[in-house]
mmCIF file of N, CA and C in Angstrom:
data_model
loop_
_atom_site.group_PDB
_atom_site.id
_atom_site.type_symbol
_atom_site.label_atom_id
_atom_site.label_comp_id
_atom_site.label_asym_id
_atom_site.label_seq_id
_atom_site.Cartn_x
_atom_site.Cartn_y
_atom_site.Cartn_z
ATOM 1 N N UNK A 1 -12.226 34.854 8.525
ATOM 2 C CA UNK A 1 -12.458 35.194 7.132
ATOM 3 C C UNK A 1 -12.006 36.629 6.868
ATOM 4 N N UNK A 2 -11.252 36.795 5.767
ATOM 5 C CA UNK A 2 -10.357 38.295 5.285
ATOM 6 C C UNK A 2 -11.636 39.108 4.417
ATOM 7 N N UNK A 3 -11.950 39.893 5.274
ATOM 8 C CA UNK A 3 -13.359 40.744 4.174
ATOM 9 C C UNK A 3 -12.410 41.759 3.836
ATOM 10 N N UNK A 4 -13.075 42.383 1.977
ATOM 11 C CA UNK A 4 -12.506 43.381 1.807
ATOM 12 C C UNK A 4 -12.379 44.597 2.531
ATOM 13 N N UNK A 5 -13.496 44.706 3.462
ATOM 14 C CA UNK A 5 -13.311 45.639 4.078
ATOM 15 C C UNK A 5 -12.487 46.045 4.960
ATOM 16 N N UNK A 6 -12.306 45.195 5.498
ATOM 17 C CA UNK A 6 -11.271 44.449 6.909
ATOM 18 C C UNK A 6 -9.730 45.218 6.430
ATOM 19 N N UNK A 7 -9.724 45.010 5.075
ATOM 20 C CA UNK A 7 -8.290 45.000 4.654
ATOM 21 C C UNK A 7 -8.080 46.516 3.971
ATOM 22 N N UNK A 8 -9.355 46.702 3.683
ATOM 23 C CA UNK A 8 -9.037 48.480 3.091
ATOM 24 C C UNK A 8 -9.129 49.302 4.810
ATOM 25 N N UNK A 9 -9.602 48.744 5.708
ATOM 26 C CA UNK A 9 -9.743 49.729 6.742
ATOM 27 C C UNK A 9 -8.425 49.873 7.601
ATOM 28 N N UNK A 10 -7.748 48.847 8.044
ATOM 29 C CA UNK A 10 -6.441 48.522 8.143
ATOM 30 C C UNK A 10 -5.079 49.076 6.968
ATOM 31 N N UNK A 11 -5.742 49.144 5.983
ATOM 32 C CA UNK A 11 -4.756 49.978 5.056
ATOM 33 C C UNK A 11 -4.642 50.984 4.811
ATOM 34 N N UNK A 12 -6.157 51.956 4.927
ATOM 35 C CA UNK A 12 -6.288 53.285 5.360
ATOM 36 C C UNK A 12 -5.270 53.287 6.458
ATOM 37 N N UNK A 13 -5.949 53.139 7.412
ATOM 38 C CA UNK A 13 -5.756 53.269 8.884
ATOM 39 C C UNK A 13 -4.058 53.213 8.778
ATOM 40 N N UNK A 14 -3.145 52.301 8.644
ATOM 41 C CA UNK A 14 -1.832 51.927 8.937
ATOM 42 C C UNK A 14 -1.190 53.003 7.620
ATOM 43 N N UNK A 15 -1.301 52.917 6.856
ATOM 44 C CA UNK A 15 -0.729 54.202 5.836
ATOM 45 C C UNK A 15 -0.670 55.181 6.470
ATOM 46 N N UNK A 16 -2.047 55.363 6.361
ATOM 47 C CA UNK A 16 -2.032 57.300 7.135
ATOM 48 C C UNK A 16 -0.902 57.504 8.019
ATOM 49 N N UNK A 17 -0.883 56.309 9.004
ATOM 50 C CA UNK A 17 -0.024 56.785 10.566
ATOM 51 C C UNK A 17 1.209 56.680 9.930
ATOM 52 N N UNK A 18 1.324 55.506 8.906
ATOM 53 C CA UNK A 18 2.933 55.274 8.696
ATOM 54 C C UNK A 18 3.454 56.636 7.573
ATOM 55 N N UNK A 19 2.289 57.499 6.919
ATOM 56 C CA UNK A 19 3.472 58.847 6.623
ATOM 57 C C UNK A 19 3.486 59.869 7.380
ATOM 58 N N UNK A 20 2.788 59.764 8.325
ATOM 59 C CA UNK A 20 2.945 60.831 9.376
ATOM 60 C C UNK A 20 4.187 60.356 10.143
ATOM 61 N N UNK A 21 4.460 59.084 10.279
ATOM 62 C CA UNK A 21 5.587 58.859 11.699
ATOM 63 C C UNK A 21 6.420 58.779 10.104
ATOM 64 N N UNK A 22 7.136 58.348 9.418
ATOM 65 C CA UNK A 22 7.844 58.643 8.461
ATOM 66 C C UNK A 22 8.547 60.063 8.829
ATOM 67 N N UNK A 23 8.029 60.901 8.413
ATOM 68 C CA UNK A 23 8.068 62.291 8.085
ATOM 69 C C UNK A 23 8.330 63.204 9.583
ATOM 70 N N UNK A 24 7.854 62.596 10.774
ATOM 71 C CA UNK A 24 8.001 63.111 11.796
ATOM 72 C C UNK A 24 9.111 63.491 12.864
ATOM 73 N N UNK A 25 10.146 64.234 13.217
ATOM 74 C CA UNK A 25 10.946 64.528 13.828
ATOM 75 C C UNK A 25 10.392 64.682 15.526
ATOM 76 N N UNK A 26 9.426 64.538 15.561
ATOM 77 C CA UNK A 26 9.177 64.493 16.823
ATOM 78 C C UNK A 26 8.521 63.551 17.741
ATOM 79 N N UNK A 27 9.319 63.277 18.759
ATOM 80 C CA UNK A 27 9.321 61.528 19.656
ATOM 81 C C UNK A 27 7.885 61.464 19.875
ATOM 82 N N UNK A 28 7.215 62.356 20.703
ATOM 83 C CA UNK A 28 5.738 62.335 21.400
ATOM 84 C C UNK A 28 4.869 61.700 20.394
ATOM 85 N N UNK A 29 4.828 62.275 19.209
ATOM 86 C CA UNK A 29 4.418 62.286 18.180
ATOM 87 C C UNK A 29 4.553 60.595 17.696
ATOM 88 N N UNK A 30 5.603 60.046 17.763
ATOM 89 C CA UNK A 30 5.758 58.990 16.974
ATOM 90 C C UNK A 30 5.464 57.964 17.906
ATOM 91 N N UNK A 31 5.247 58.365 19.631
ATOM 92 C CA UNK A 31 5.081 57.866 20.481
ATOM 93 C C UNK A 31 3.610 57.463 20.397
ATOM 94 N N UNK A 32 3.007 58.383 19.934
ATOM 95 C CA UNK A 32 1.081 58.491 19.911
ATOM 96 C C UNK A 32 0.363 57.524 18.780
ATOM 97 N N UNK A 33 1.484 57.537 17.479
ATOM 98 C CA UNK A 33 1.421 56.772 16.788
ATOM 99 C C UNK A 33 1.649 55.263 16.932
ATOM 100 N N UNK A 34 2.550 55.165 17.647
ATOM 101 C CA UNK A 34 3.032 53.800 17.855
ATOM 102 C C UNK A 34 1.600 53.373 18.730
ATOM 103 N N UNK A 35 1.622 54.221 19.771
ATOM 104 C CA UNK A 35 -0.016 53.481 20.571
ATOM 105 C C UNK A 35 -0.568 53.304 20.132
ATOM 106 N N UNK A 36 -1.383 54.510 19.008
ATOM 107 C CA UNK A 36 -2.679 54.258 18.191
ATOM 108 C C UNK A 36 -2.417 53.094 17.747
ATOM 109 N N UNK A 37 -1.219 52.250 16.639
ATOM 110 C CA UNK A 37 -1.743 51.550 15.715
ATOM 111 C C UNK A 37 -1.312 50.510 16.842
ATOM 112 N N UNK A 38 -0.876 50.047 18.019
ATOM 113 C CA UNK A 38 -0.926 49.102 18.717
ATOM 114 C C UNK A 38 -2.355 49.094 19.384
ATOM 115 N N UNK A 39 -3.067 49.509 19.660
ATOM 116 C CA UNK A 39 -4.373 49.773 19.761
ATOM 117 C C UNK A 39 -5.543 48.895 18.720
ATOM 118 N N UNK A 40 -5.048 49.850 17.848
ATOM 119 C CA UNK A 40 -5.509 49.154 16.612
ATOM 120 C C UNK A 40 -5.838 47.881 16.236
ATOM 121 N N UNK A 41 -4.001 47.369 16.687
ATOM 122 C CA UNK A 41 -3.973 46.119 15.923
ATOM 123 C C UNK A 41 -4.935 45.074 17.336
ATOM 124 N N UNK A 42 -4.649 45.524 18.565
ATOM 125 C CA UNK A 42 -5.725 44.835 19.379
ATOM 126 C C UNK A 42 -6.971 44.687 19.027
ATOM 127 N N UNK A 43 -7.524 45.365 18.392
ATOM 128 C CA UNK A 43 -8.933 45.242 18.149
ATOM 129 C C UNK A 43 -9.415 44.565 16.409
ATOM 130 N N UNK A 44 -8.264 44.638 15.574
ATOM 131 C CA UNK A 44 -8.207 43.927 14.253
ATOM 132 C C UNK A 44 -7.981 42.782 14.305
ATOM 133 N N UNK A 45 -9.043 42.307 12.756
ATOM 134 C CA UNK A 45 -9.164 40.494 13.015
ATOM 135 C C UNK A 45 -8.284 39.892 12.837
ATOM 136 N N UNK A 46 -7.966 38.563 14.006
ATOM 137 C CA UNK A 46 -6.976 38.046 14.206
ATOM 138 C C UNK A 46 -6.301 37.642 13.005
ATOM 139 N N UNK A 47 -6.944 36.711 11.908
ATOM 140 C CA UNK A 47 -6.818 36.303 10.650
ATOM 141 C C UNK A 47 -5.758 37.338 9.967
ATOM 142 N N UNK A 48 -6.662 38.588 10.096
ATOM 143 C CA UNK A 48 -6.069 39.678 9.336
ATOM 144 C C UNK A 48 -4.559 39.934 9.642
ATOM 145 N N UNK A 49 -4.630 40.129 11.271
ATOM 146 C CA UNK A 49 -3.481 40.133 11.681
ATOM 147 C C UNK A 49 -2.236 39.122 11.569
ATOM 148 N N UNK A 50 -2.644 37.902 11.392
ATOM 149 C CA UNK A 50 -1.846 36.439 10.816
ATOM 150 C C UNK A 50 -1.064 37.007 9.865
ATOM 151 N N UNK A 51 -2.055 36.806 8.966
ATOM 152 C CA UNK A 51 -1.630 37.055 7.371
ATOM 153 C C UNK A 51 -0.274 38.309 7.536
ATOM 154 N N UNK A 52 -0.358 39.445 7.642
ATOM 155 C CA UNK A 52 0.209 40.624 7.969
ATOM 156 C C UNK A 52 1.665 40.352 8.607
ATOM 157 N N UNK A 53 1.611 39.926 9.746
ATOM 158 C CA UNK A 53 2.384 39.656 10.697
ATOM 159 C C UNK A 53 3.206 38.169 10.599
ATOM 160 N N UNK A 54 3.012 37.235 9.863
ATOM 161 C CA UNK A 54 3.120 36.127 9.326
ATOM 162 C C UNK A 54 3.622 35.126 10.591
ATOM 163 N N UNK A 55 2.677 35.208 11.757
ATOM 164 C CA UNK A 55 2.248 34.811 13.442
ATOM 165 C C UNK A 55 3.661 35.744 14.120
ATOM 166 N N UNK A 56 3.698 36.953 13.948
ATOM 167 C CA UNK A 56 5.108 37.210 14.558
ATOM 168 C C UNK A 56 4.267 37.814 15.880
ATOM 169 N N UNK A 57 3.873 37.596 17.366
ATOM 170 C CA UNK A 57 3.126 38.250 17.995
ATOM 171 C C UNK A 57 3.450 39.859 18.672
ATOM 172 N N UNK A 58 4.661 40.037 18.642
ATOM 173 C CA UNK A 58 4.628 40.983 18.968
ATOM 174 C C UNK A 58 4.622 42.214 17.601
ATOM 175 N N UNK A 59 4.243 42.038 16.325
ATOM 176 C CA UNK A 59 4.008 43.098 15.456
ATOM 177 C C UNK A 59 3.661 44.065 15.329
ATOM 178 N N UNK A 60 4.189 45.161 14.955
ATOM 179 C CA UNK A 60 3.786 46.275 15.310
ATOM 180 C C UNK A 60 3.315 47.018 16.836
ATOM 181 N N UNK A 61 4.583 46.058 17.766
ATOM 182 C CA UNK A 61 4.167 46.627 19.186
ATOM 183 C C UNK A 61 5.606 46.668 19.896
ATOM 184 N N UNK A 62 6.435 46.561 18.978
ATOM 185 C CA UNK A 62 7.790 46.558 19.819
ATOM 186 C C UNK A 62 8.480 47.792 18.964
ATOM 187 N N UNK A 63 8.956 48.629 20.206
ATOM 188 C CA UNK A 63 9.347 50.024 19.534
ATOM 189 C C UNK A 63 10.765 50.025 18.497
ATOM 190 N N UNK A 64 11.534 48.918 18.901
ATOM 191 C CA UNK A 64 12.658 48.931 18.180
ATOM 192 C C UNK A 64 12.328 48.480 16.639
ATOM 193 N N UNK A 65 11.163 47.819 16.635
ATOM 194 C CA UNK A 65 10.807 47.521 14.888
ATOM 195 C C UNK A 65 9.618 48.298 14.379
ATOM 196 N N UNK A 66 9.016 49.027 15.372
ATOM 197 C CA UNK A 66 7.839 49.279 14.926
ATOM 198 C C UNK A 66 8.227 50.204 13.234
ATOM 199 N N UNK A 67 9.114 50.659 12.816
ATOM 200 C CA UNK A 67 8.845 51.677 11.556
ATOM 201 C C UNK A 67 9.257 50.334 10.462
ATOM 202 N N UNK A 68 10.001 49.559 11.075
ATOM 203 C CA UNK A 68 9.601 48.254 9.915
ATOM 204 C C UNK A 68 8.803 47.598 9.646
ATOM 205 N N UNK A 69 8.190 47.408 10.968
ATOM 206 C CA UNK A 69 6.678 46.760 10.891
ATOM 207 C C UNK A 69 5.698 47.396 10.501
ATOM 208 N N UNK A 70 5.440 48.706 10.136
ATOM 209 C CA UNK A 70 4.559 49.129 9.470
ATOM 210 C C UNK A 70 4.962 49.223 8.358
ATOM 211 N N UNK A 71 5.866 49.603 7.920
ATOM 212 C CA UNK A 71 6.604 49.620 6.502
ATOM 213 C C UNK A 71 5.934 48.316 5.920
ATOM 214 N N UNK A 72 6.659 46.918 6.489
ATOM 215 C CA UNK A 72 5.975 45.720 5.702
ATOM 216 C C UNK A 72 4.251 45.629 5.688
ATOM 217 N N UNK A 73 3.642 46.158 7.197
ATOM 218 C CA UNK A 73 2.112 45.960 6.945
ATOM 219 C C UNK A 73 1.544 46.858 5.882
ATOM 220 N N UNK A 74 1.814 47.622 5.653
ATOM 221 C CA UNK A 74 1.243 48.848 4.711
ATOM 222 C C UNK A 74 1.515 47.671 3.183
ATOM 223 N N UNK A 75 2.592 47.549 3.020
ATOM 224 C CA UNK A 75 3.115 46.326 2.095
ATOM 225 C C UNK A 75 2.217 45.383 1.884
ATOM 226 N N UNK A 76 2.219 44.701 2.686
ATOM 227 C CA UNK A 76 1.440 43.394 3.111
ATOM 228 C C UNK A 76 -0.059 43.824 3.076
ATOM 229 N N UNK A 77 -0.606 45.019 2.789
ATOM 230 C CA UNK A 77 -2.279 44.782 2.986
ATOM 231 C C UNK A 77 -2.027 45.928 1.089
ATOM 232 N N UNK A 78 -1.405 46.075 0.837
ATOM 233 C CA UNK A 78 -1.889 46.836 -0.665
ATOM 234 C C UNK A 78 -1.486 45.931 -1.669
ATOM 235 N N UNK A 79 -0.554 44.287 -0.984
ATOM 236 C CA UNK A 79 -0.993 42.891 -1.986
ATOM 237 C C UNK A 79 -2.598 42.308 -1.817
ATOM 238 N N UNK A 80 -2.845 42.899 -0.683
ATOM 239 C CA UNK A 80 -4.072 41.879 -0.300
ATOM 240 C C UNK A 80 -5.245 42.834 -1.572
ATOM 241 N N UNK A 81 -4.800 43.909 -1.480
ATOM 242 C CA UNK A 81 -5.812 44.875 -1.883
ATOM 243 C C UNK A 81 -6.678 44.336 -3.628
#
């Protein structure tokens, strides 16, 4: 079940990181980010993660897409909003 909360905390959460790594020129940095929100998404509800990810499993955990994949999740949770 998609609680509002579920979906504003995940949208906080994935925004914030995605204008910091946006804006960021530096690897470590975008490196820490990429963990955090792979982290993240381990511990966010699966459902939530469905919807978002539209069953793609590796979302937001593969470095070659990760600035697209947050791009669309940030997307994808301020329709849900």
């Amino acid at each position: 079940m998609l609680t509002k909360d579920s979906i504003e905390t995940a949208y906080s959460f994935l925004h914030q990181k995605r204008n910091v790594y946006v804006h960021s020129n530096m690897e470590w940095q975008r490196d820490d980010i990429e963990y955090a929100v792979a982290s993240f998404v381990d511990e966010m509800s699966k459902e939530l993660l469905e919807v978002i990810s539209h069953g793609r499993t590796d979302f937001l955990k593969d470095h070659e897409k990760f600035d697209d994949d947050i791009t669309l999740a940030v997307q994808q949770l301020e329709r849900l909003l």
